[in-house]
């Protein structure tokens, strides 16, 4: 018997604006814990904007504003007195282009914990090993932790960035097209990793790749021109969509 889904994030009537331009229009959906939720849709449909509202990343862009609510474990993340640093610690992010710092592999991973006050060498070493292991990279780099992260391959750099995001012990992992710049072998490694990580984290992934969404996600949300057109179990969205527009998109009629 399946356990009832518990919502990690609840989004209610979310509108988002870049200046006068509305990018999201009354988005409401619940993201369940320990599941992979994929956001799909054509370029410019609002899926990356939506992803960034989930950890207040859009606030780094000038002249943006939102309306509506985003609840993390029932608490409004945009509420007064909410610590945005704490929100981003709980809701980690991995970007489309791997962006390691020009530091050693070790210093990349422990960057977040250091910011949050972890000083003991033994604790930092433990965090580094745990995070790199969870990102399926430890065996490849354990003997070269002092080497520059810039010497790693593209696929390794992306897994390093995943390890860096995991090092602050987040509850949610946001991934913005994490494999779009990678070769097929590296993409497969990242997809396998996503599958493993959902045991421990709630994952939301933006992807342009229909097959990838079908492979890695439990739930899929289809965005179009700032609207949420359809949201449901991935199998249902891809094989029995309830909306004509969803069917047209997933069958490649447009996009």
Short mmCIF file of C-alpha atoms in Angstrom, two decimals, residues 29-212:
data_model
loop_
_atom_site.label_atom_id
_atom_site.label_comp_id
_atom_site.label_asym_id
_atom_site.label_seq_id
_atom_site.Cartn_x
_atom_site.Cartn_y
_atom_site.Cartn_z
CA UNK A 29 0.81 23.29 -7.08
CA UNK A 30 2.07 21.04 -4.30
CA UNK A 31 5.51 19.44 -4.42
CA UNK A 32 5.59 16.20 -2.39
CA UNK A 33 8.52 15.18 -0.24
CA UNK A 34 11.05 12.59 -1.49
CA UNK A 35 9.76 12.73 -5.03
CA UNK A 36 11.28 14.11 -8.24
CA UNK A 37 9.09 16.78 -9.82
CA UNK A 38 9.99 17.78 -13.40
CA UNK A 39 9.09 21.17 -14.87
CA UNK A 40 8.73 21.08 -18.65
CA UNK A 41 7.65 23.50 -21.37
CA UNK A 42 9.07 25.55 -24.24
CA UNK A 43 11.76 28.20 -23.74
CA UNK A 44 10.48 31.30 -21.99
CA UNK A 45 7.43 29.56 -20.49
CA UNK A 46 8.34 30.42 -16.89
CA UNK A 47 9.68 27.11 -15.61
CA UNK A 48 13.11 28.42 -14.53
CA UNK A 49 11.50 31.53 -13.06
CA UNK A 50 9.18 29.28 -11.07
CA UNK A 51 12.09 27.13 -9.90
CA UNK A 52 13.94 30.19 -8.60
CA UNK A 53 10.92 31.41 -6.63
CA UNK A 54 11.22 28.27 -4.49
CA UNK A 55 14.38 29.53 -2.75
CA UNK A 56 13.98 33.28 -3.33
CA UNK A 57 16.76 33.27 -5.94
CA UNK A 58 14.81 35.73 -8.09
CA UNK A 59 15.38 38.38 -5.44
CA UNK A 60 18.91 38.77 -6.78
CA UNK A 61 17.38 40.29 -9.95
CA UNK A 62 16.35 43.95 -9.80
CA UNK A 63 12.78 45.15 -10.38
CA UNK A 64 11.15 41.81 -9.73
CA UNK A 65 8.18 41.13 -7.47
CA UNK A 66 5.82 38.33 -6.61
CA UNK A 67 2.29 37.87 -5.34
CA UNK A 68 0.91 34.76 -3.67
CA UNK A 69 2.45 32.27 -1.28
CA UNK A 70 5.28 29.74 -1.26
CA UNK A 71 5.18 27.49 1.80
CA UNK A 72 8.06 25.27 2.91
CA UNK A 73 6.83 22.75 5.49
CA UNK A 74 3.86 25.06 6.02
CA UNK A 75 5.90 28.24 6.57
CA UNK A 76 5.70 31.14 4.09
CA UNK A 77 9.27 31.60 2.82
CA UNK A 78 8.59 35.22 1.82
CA UNK A 79 7.17 36.03 5.27
CA UNK A 80 8.45 38.83 7.46
CA UNK A 81 11.48 37.92 9.51
CA UNK A 82 12.27 34.82 7.44
CA UNK A 83 16.04 34.37 7.05
CA UNK A 84 16.74 34.12 3.31
CA UNK A 85 20.17 32.56 3.98
CA UNK A 86 18.48 29.82 5.99
CA UNK A 87 15.93 29.26 3.19
CA UNK A 88 18.72 28.83 0.63
CA UNK A 89 20.52 26.45 3.00
CA UNK A 90 17.38 24.29 3.21
CA UNK A 91 16.61 24.62 -0.51
CA UNK A 92 19.82 24.07 -2.47
CA UNK A 93 20.33 24.80 -6.16
CA UNK A 94 22.30 23.31 -9.05
CA UNK A 95 22.54 25.41 -12.20
CA UNK A 96 22.53 24.57 -15.89
CA UNK A 97 26.19 25.39 -16.40
CA UNK A 98 28.53 23.85 -13.87
CA UNK A 99 30.07 26.73 -11.97
CA UNK A 100 32.85 25.46 -9.70
CA UNK A 101 34.82 28.09 -7.85
CA UNK A 102 38.49 28.51 -8.86
CA UNK A 103 39.53 26.69 -5.70
CA UNK A 104 40.45 23.13 -4.80
CA UNK A 105 37.90 20.32 -5.05
CA UNK A 106 37.80 20.17 -1.25
CA UNK A 107 37.28 23.92 -0.80
CA UNK A 108 34.45 23.89 -3.36
CA UNK A 109 32.52 21.30 -1.37
CA UNK A 110 33.03 22.85 2.07
CA UNK A 111 32.38 26.43 0.94
CA UNK A 112 28.80 26.47 2.25
CA UNK A 113 29.51 24.83 5.61
CA UNK A 114 32.40 27.28 6.16
CA UNK A 115 30.03 30.22 5.53
CA UNK A 116 27.65 28.70 8.08
CA UNK A 117 30.38 28.57 10.71
CA UNK A 118 31.83 25.05 10.51
CA UNK A 119 35.51 25.35 11.43
CA UNK A 120 36.75 21.96 12.65
CA UNK A 121 38.93 20.20 10.09
CA UNK A 122 37.57 16.76 10.95
CA UNK A 123 33.99 17.93 10.49
CA UNK A 124 34.78 19.61 7.17
CA UNK A 125 36.54 16.44 6.00
CA UNK A 126 33.50 14.37 6.99
CA UNK A 127 31.14 16.72 5.12
CA UNK A 128 33.36 16.64 2.04
CA UNK A 129 33.50 12.85 1.94
CA UNK A 130 29.76 12.43 2.59
CA UNK A 131 28.75 15.02 0.00
CA UNK A 132 31.11 13.73 -2.68
CA UNK A 133 29.96 10.17 -2.01
CA UNK A 134 26.31 11.17 -2.36
CA UNK A 135 27.18 12.95 -5.61
CA UNK A 136 28.86 9.75 -6.89
CA UNK A 137 32.22 11.51 -7.21
CA UNK A 138 34.24 10.47 -4.15
CA UNK A 139 35.97 7.47 -5.71
CA UNK A 140 37.13 9.60 -8.66
CA UNK A 141 38.56 12.49 -6.64
CA UNK A 142 39.43 11.21 -3.14
CA UNK A 143 43.16 11.22 -3.93
CA UNK A 144 43.17 14.68 -5.49
CA UNK A 145 41.06 16.82 -3.17
CA UNK A 146 43.70 19.58 -3.22
CA UNK A 147 43.69 19.79 -7.02
CA UNK A 148 41.84 22.63 -8.71
CA UNK A 149 38.19 21.94 -9.47
CA UNK A 150 38.79 23.50 -12.87
CA UNK A 151 40.82 20.41 -13.86
CA UNK A 152 37.79 18.14 -13.65
CA UNK A 153 35.81 17.12 -16.73
CA UNK A 154 32.48 18.81 -17.45
CA UNK A 155 30.49 15.91 -16.04
CA UNK A 156 32.66 15.76 -12.94
CA UNK A 157 32.34 19.52 -12.43
CA UNK A 158 28.55 19.23 -12.49
CA UNK A 159 28.62 16.41 -9.94
CA UNK A 160 30.98 18.56 -7.85
CA UNK A 161 28.39 21.34 -7.95
CA UNK A 162 25.78 18.83 -6.80
CA UNK A 163 28.11 17.81 -3.95
CA UNK A 164 28.55 21.49 -3.06
CA UNK A 165 24.78 21.93 -2.92
CA UNK A 166 24.44 18.84 -0.72
CA UNK A 167 27.16 19.97 1.70
CA UNK A 168 24.84 22.39 3.53
CA UNK A 169 22.49 19.44 4.17
CA UNK A 170 19.47 20.79 2.28
CA UNK A 171 16.00 19.27 2.38
CA UNK A 172 15.14 20.28 -1.19
CA UNK A 173 17.37 20.25 -4.27
CA UNK A 174 16.47 22.50 -7.21
CA UNK A 175 18.13 21.58 -10.51
CA UNK A 176 17.95 23.91 -13.51
CA UNK A 177 18.70 21.75 -16.57
CA UNK A 178 21.62 20.10 -14.79
CA UNK A 179 22.59 17.88 -17.73
CA UNK A 180 21.93 20.12 -20.74
CA UNK A 181 25.63 20.92 -21.27
CA UNK A 182 26.84 17.35 -20.72
CA UNK A 183 27.69 14.47 -23.04
CA UNK A 184 25.37 11.38 -23.03
CA UNK A 185 27.54 9.35 -20.61
CA UNK A 186 27.74 12.21 -18.09
CA UNK A 187 24.01 12.85 -18.51
CA UNK A 188 23.31 9.21 -17.64
CA UNK A 189 25.46 9.54 -14.49
CA UNK A 190 23.54 12.62 -13.39
CA UNK A 191 20.19 10.93 -14.08
CA UNK A 192 21.22 7.87 -12.04
CA UNK A 193 22.28 10.22 -9.30
CA UNK A 194 18.92 12.01 -9.25
CA UNK A 195 17.24 8.64 -8.87
CA UNK A 196 19.41 7.83 -5.83
CA UNK A 197 19.16 11.26 -4.23
CA UNK A 198 15.36 11.30 -4.05
CA UNK A 199 15.58 8.78 -1.19
CA UNK A 200 17.03 11.59 0.90
CA UNK A 201 15.90 14.82 -0.76
CA UNK A 202 12.89 16.41 -2.44
CA UNK A 203 14.00 17.25 -5.98
CA UNK A 204 12.60 19.72 -8.51
CA UNK A 205 14.22 19.64 -11.94
CA UNK A 206 13.77 21.88 -14.97
CA UNK A 207 14.47 20.04 -18.22
CA UNK A 208 14.00 20.65 -21.93
CA UNK A 209 14.51 16.96 -22.56
CA UNK A 210 11.20 15.07 -22.68
CA UNK A 211 12.87 11.68 -22.40
CA UNK A 212 14.82 12.85 -19.38
#
